[in-house]
Amino acid sequence: MLRYHRFRQVYSGYHQRCGSWNAHPSHLFRSGNLAGQLLVTTSRETNTDTPIHKQKQWFRETFNHLFAIANSAEAGDAGVHLVSGWQIFQSTPTEEVPFWADVVLGFRKMTEAELKKFPQHVFGQAFTTLKCECPAYLPWLEKRIKGSGGWTVTRRIEDLWELHPSFDVVVNCSGLGSRELAGDSKIFPVRGQVLQVQAPWVEHFIRDGSGLTYIYPGTSHVTLGGTRQKGDWNLFPDAENSREILSRCCALEPSLHGACNIREKVGLRPYRPGVRLQTELLVRDGQRLPVVHHYGHGSGGISVHWGTALEAARLVSECVHALRTPTPKSQL
């Protein structure tokens, strides 16, 4: 029986499932829990070196996966639901119709009447997309894995080779941990700070075209964002950041001045020039360990996660096939 290990980085206030992190706080928040969690993205957010056709494929596969969940009895437990709203611009964008326009539902240009709500903006897009709330979605996925016979192990490692020979194939989803575990100097943190507030009257998302300012209503709170601070490892809330976020969001939705129970959250997005989705064969002393790298999604991770996971699964299947295929003997 072939053995697999899906190695993923999990940040929380209680434990860490990744390798060496001595240089940084051990109480890192899990960035997935802090993500905007709305299926909408730009090339800049998903990583600039990833071809548009590949981004669209991943986005479509992810949308279809989550749309099926949203239309099932599992939607509440999984934290997945449809949400409508607007993406607005202070100047007309070069790309008036983004690559994902035919994937989301009801995409159209905003009317002049709709734009009156946003007097500082001259162009906008209206559509319905999906909200995926990771604090519910990730445990739901883990429950499905365990229900299919999988299991999880909490373990600290310093080197991927430590998993050999216990596992035949390793899937490295360690995010920023890949700086040490995979020696990847291209990946770096982009700090994101958001506010979570109680404002149940806010039912539509509002997103500035830059992706920096956004208002995302959820089942238990409204998420207000955000920041995009490259190379910043600081995981403590910054009061000035919070004031700026609230000010920007209130400018778009003045009723947020009445929001209450404001909570500050901080996370680190794992950025690199392009998503790393490839197989690497580690070899030591004649022994081999196939590693499928699957990380570096930046802030667009939730929008493409299922699509990239399907591609990673195909790479794992190729590794399995190679392991089952006898190596031809040399005829020399």
XYZ file of C-alpha atoms in Angstrom:
332
model
C 0.000 0.000 0.000
C 1.350 3.397 -0.968
C 1.576 5.978 1.765
C 1.031 9.690 1.311
C 1.692 12.676 3.497
C 0.014 15.989 2.843
C 2.191 18.456 4.688
C 0.408 21.708 5.343
C 1.189 24.785 7.351
C -1.442 25.620 9.931
C -1.231 28.769 11.997
C -3.294 29.143 15.121
C -3.001 30.367 18.650
C -2.584 26.825 19.904
C -0.373 24.748 17.641
C 1.778 24.693 14.561
C 1.930 22.013 11.883
C 5.030 23.088 10.056
C 8.777 23.011 10.194
C 11.324 25.346 11.710
C 9.861 28.684 12.753
C 12.267 29.703 15.479
C 12.737 33.143 13.949
C 9.074 34.063 14.081
C 6.250 33.980 16.643
C 4.894 30.532 17.437
C 1.353 31.844 17.861
C 0.819 32.752 14.208
C -2.782 32.987 13.094
C -3.956 30.662 10.379
C -4.181 32.998 7.397
C -7.033 31.011 5.857
C -9.217 32.007 8.792
C -8.567 35.672 8.060
C -8.941 35.674 4.297
C -11.625 37.777 2.626
C -13.000 34.404 1.516
C -14.901 35.769 -1.481
C -14.463 34.165 -4.887
C -13.202 37.127 -6.887
C -9.625 37.818 -7.846
C -7.207 39.714 -10.064
C -4.015 38.594 -11.776
C -2.018 40.580 -9.232
C -3.640 38.781 -6.311
C -3.317 35.259 -7.712
C 0.345 35.830 -8.690
C 1.505 37.661 -11.776
C 3.543 34.844 -13.360
C 0.611 32.418 -13.496
C -0.907 32.428 -17.024
C -4.444 33.820 -17.252
C -5.814 30.652 -18.882
C -4.510 28.626 -15.951
C -5.965 31.063 -13.415
C -9.344 30.831 -15.156
C -9.245 27.037 -15.159
C -8.475 26.947 -11.440
C -11.106 29.600 -10.695
C -13.811 27.760 -12.659
C -13.046 24.404 -11.038
C -13.122 26.018 -7.596
C -16.352 27.891 -8.314
C -18.077 24.736 -9.567
C -16.932 22.792 -6.497
C -18.166 25.414 -4.028
C -21.365 26.084 -5.985
C -22.287 22.411 -5.610
C -21.701 22.665 -1.851
C -23.759 25.875 -1.639
C -26.666 24.005 -3.240
C -26.414 21.033 -0.882
C -27.572 20.213 2.634
C -23.931 20.619 3.709
C -23.790 24.350 2.899
C -24.297 25.550 6.472
C -21.729 23.202 8.002
C -19.226 23.964 5.227
C -19.657 27.733 5.507
C -20.352 28.215 1.793
C -23.093 30.455 0.388
C -23.919 32.789 -2.492
C -23.529 36.540 -2.071
C -24.206 39.452 -4.416
C -22.566 42.848 -4.586
C -20.397 45.326 -6.419
C -16.782 45.843 -7.437
C -16.150 49.554 -7.995
C -13.383 51.640 -9.599
C -12.297 55.275 -9.335
C -11.238 55.140 -12.990
C -12.369 52.834 -15.767
C -10.143 49.721 -15.706
C -8.266 48.555 -18.777
C -9.993 45.207 -18.393
C -13.676 46.083 -18.064
C -14.633 42.413 -18.312
C -12.291 40.277 -16.133
C -11.301 36.729 -17.036
C -13.724 35.258 -14.491
C -16.780 37.211 -15.697
C -18.402 34.193 -17.376
C -17.813 31.995 -14.314
C -19.597 34.042 -11.638
C -23.361 34.558 -11.885
C -25.104 37.502 -13.547
C -21.991 39.567 -14.271
C -22.862 42.996 -15.695
C -21.759 46.609 -15.745
C -23.274 48.675 -12.937
C -25.983 51.161 -13.872
C -25.676 54.903 -13.322
C -28.323 54.622 -10.614
C -26.244 52.029 -8.761
C -23.077 54.113 -9.067
C -24.798 57.017 -7.300
C -24.208 55.075 -4.083
C -20.465 55.515 -4.689
C -19.915 59.147 -5.803
C -16.105 58.819 -5.821
C -16.241 55.952 -8.329
C -16.958 56.095 -12.060
C -17.202 52.434 -13.059
C -18.446 49.265 -11.446
C -19.322 45.618 -11.906
C -22.272 43.807 -10.325
C -22.371 40.031 -9.911
C -23.148 37.125 -7.625
C -20.312 34.939 -6.406
C -19.553 32.571 -3.534
C -18.460 33.225 0.037
C -16.369 30.479 1.625
C -15.862 30.934 5.364
C -12.666 29.072 6.143
C -13.196 28.660 9.926
C -16.096 26.362 8.973
C -14.841 25.093 5.612
C -11.444 23.759 6.713
C -12.802 21.599 9.591
C -15.543 20.397 7.230
C -12.914 19.252 4.732
C -10.892 17.583 7.478
C -14.002 15.728 8.643
C -14.539 14.433 5.100
C -10.935 13.249 4.905
C -11.244 11.361 8.175
C -14.579 9.929 7.052
C -12.820 8.489 4.007
C -10.198 6.747 6.134
C -7.578 9.484 6.268
C -5.930 10.777 9.404
C -3.922 13.746 10.613
C -0.649 13.861 12.512
C 0.644 16.912 14.363
C 4.408 16.868 14.073
C 7.297 19.300 13.838
C 9.899 18.636 11.165
C 12.994 20.492 10.009
C 13.505 18.679 6.688
C 11.058 17.040 4.272
C 13.368 14.043 4.119
C 12.360 13.211 7.695
C 9.131 11.840 6.186
C 11.094 9.151 4.329
C 10.562 6.173 4.453
C 7.293 6.561 6.398
C 5.591 8.013 3.304
C 6.008 7.284 -0.390
C 4.741 10.655 -1.639
C 4.709 14.026 0.151
C 2.486 16.976 -0.794
C 4.129 20.136 0.502
C 1.490 22.767 1.343
C 3.588 24.519 3.965
C 3.120 28.029 2.568
C 5.665 30.395 4.101
C 7.278 27.395 5.786
C 8.649 26.460 2.361
C 11.317 29.128 2.802
C 13.021 26.676 5.147
C 11.542 23.308 4.181
C 11.978 23.721 0.423
C 14.707 26.371 0.378
C 12.400 28.666 -1.597
C 13.656 32.245 -1.359
C 10.948 33.449 -3.760
C 8.148 33.144 -1.223
C 7.545 36.020 1.163
C 4.815 37.226 3.525
C 2.293 39.908 2.703
C 0.714 41.055 5.919
C -3.043 41.372 5.973
C -5.014 43.062 8.733
C -8.810 43.024 8.784
C -11.631 43.990 11.106
C -14.555 41.764 11.981
C -17.658 43.711 13.015
C -21.304 43.168 13.829
C -23.377 44.898 11.128
C -26.201 42.496 10.190
C -27.892 45.083 7.951
C -24.996 44.837 5.465
C -26.058 42.157 2.984
C -24.102 42.983 -0.187
C -20.345 42.856 -0.645
C -18.526 46.004 -1.747
C -15.018 45.736 -3.118
C -12.742 48.468 -4.413
C -11.191 47.474 -7.732
C -7.706 47.512 -6.216
C -8.715 44.667 -3.906
C -7.339 46.601 -0.941
C -10.609 47.927 0.487
C -13.524 45.540 0.862
C -16.672 44.823 2.845
C -17.639 41.148 2.924
C -20.796 40.150 4.840
C -20.765 36.684 6.400
C -22.971 34.477 8.540
C -21.708 35.752 11.902
C -19.900 39.016 11.111
C -18.859 41.432 8.388
C -15.187 41.463 7.351
C -13.632 44.853 6.609
C -10.307 45.030 4.839
C -7.571 45.517 4.534
C -3.816 45.873 4.175
C -1.219 44.514 1.751
C 2.192 44.940 3.430
C 4.972 43.088 1.635
C 7.713 41.475 3.688
C 6.045 42.370 6.993
C 6.061 39.506 9.533
C 4.285 41.485 12.258
C 1.325 39.482 13.579
C 0.127 42.028 16.093
C -2.746 44.407 15.230
C -1.748 47.944 14.323
C -4.130 50.619 15.625
C -3.407 52.996 12.745
C -4.132 50.240 10.222
C -7.460 49.607 11.941
C -8.408 53.286 11.820
C -7.542 53.479 8.122
C -9.509 50.328 7.297
C -12.590 51.540 9.147
C -12.335 54.981 7.532
C -12.036 53.559 4.007
C -14.899 51.112 4.507
C -17.172 53.735 6.074
C -16.536 55.942 3.044
C -18.056 53.171 0.905
C -20.777 52.161 3.372
C -21.499 54.999 5.862
C -23.828 52.801 7.925
C -20.735 50.982 9.202
C -20.234 53.882 11.602
C -22.867 52.043 13.635
C -21.042 48.703 13.611
C -20.219 47.188 16.994
C -18.063 44.434 18.526
C -15.060 45.355 16.385
C -12.297 42.739 16.420
C -8.859 43.046 14.813
C -7.306 40.091 12.991
C -3.891 39.692 11.360
C -2.527 37.032 9.026
C 0.308 36.466 6.556
C -0.391 35.675 2.917
C 2.166 33.369 1.230
C 3.183 35.283 -1.914
C 5.610 34.316 -4.671
C 5.866 35.329 -8.366
C 3.739 32.306 -9.318
C 2.006 29.427 -7.585
C 4.498 26.590 -7.149
C 2.728 23.498 -8.415
C 5.304 20.925 -9.464
C 6.981 17.659 -8.563
C 10.472 17.491 -7.116
C 12.324 14.213 -6.618
C 14.480 14.217 -3.496
C 17.350 11.716 -3.671
C 19.685 10.723 -0.849
C 21.925 7.683 -0.628
C 20.155 6.096 -3.570
C 16.723 6.511 -1.933
C 14.002 8.627 -3.540
C 11.130 10.683 -2.165
C 8.717 12.378 -4.602
C 7.468 15.747 -3.317
C 4.559 17.581 -4.927
C 4.886 21.274 -4.071
C 1.560 23.101 -3.779
C 1.885 26.575 -2.272
C 2.347 30.291 -2.933
C -1.241 31.271 -3.775
C -1.057 34.737 -2.222
C -4.361 36.386 -1.346
C -6.195 34.603 -4.171
C -5.914 31.174 -2.576
C -9.570 30.686 -1.702
C -10.562 31.592 -5.275
C -8.447 28.889 -6.919
C -7.784 26.353 -4.155
C -9.842 23.466 -5.531
C -8.511 23.897 -9.042
C -4.890 23.831 -7.904
C -5.662 20.881 -5.598
C -7.008 18.913 -8.571
C -3.784 19.619 -10.441
C -1.717 18.608 -7.411
C -3.725 15.378 -7.216
C -2.870 14.649 -10.852
C 0.812 15.109 -10.046
C 0.463 12.726 -7.100
C -1.149 10.163 -9.419
C 1.839 10.461 -11.744
C 4.172 9.849 -8.795
C 2.153 6.797 -7.763
C 2.256 5.430 -11.296
C 6.030 5.922 -11.423
C 6.468 4.122 -8.097
C 4.446 1.167 -9.359
C 6.338 0.979 -12.648
C 9.533 -1.118 -12.425
C 12.684 0.760 -13.380
C 14.135 -0.704 -16.610
C 17.479 -2.417 -16.100
C 20.428 -0.974 -17.945
C 21.470 -2.901 -21.048
C 25.036 -1.632 -20.851
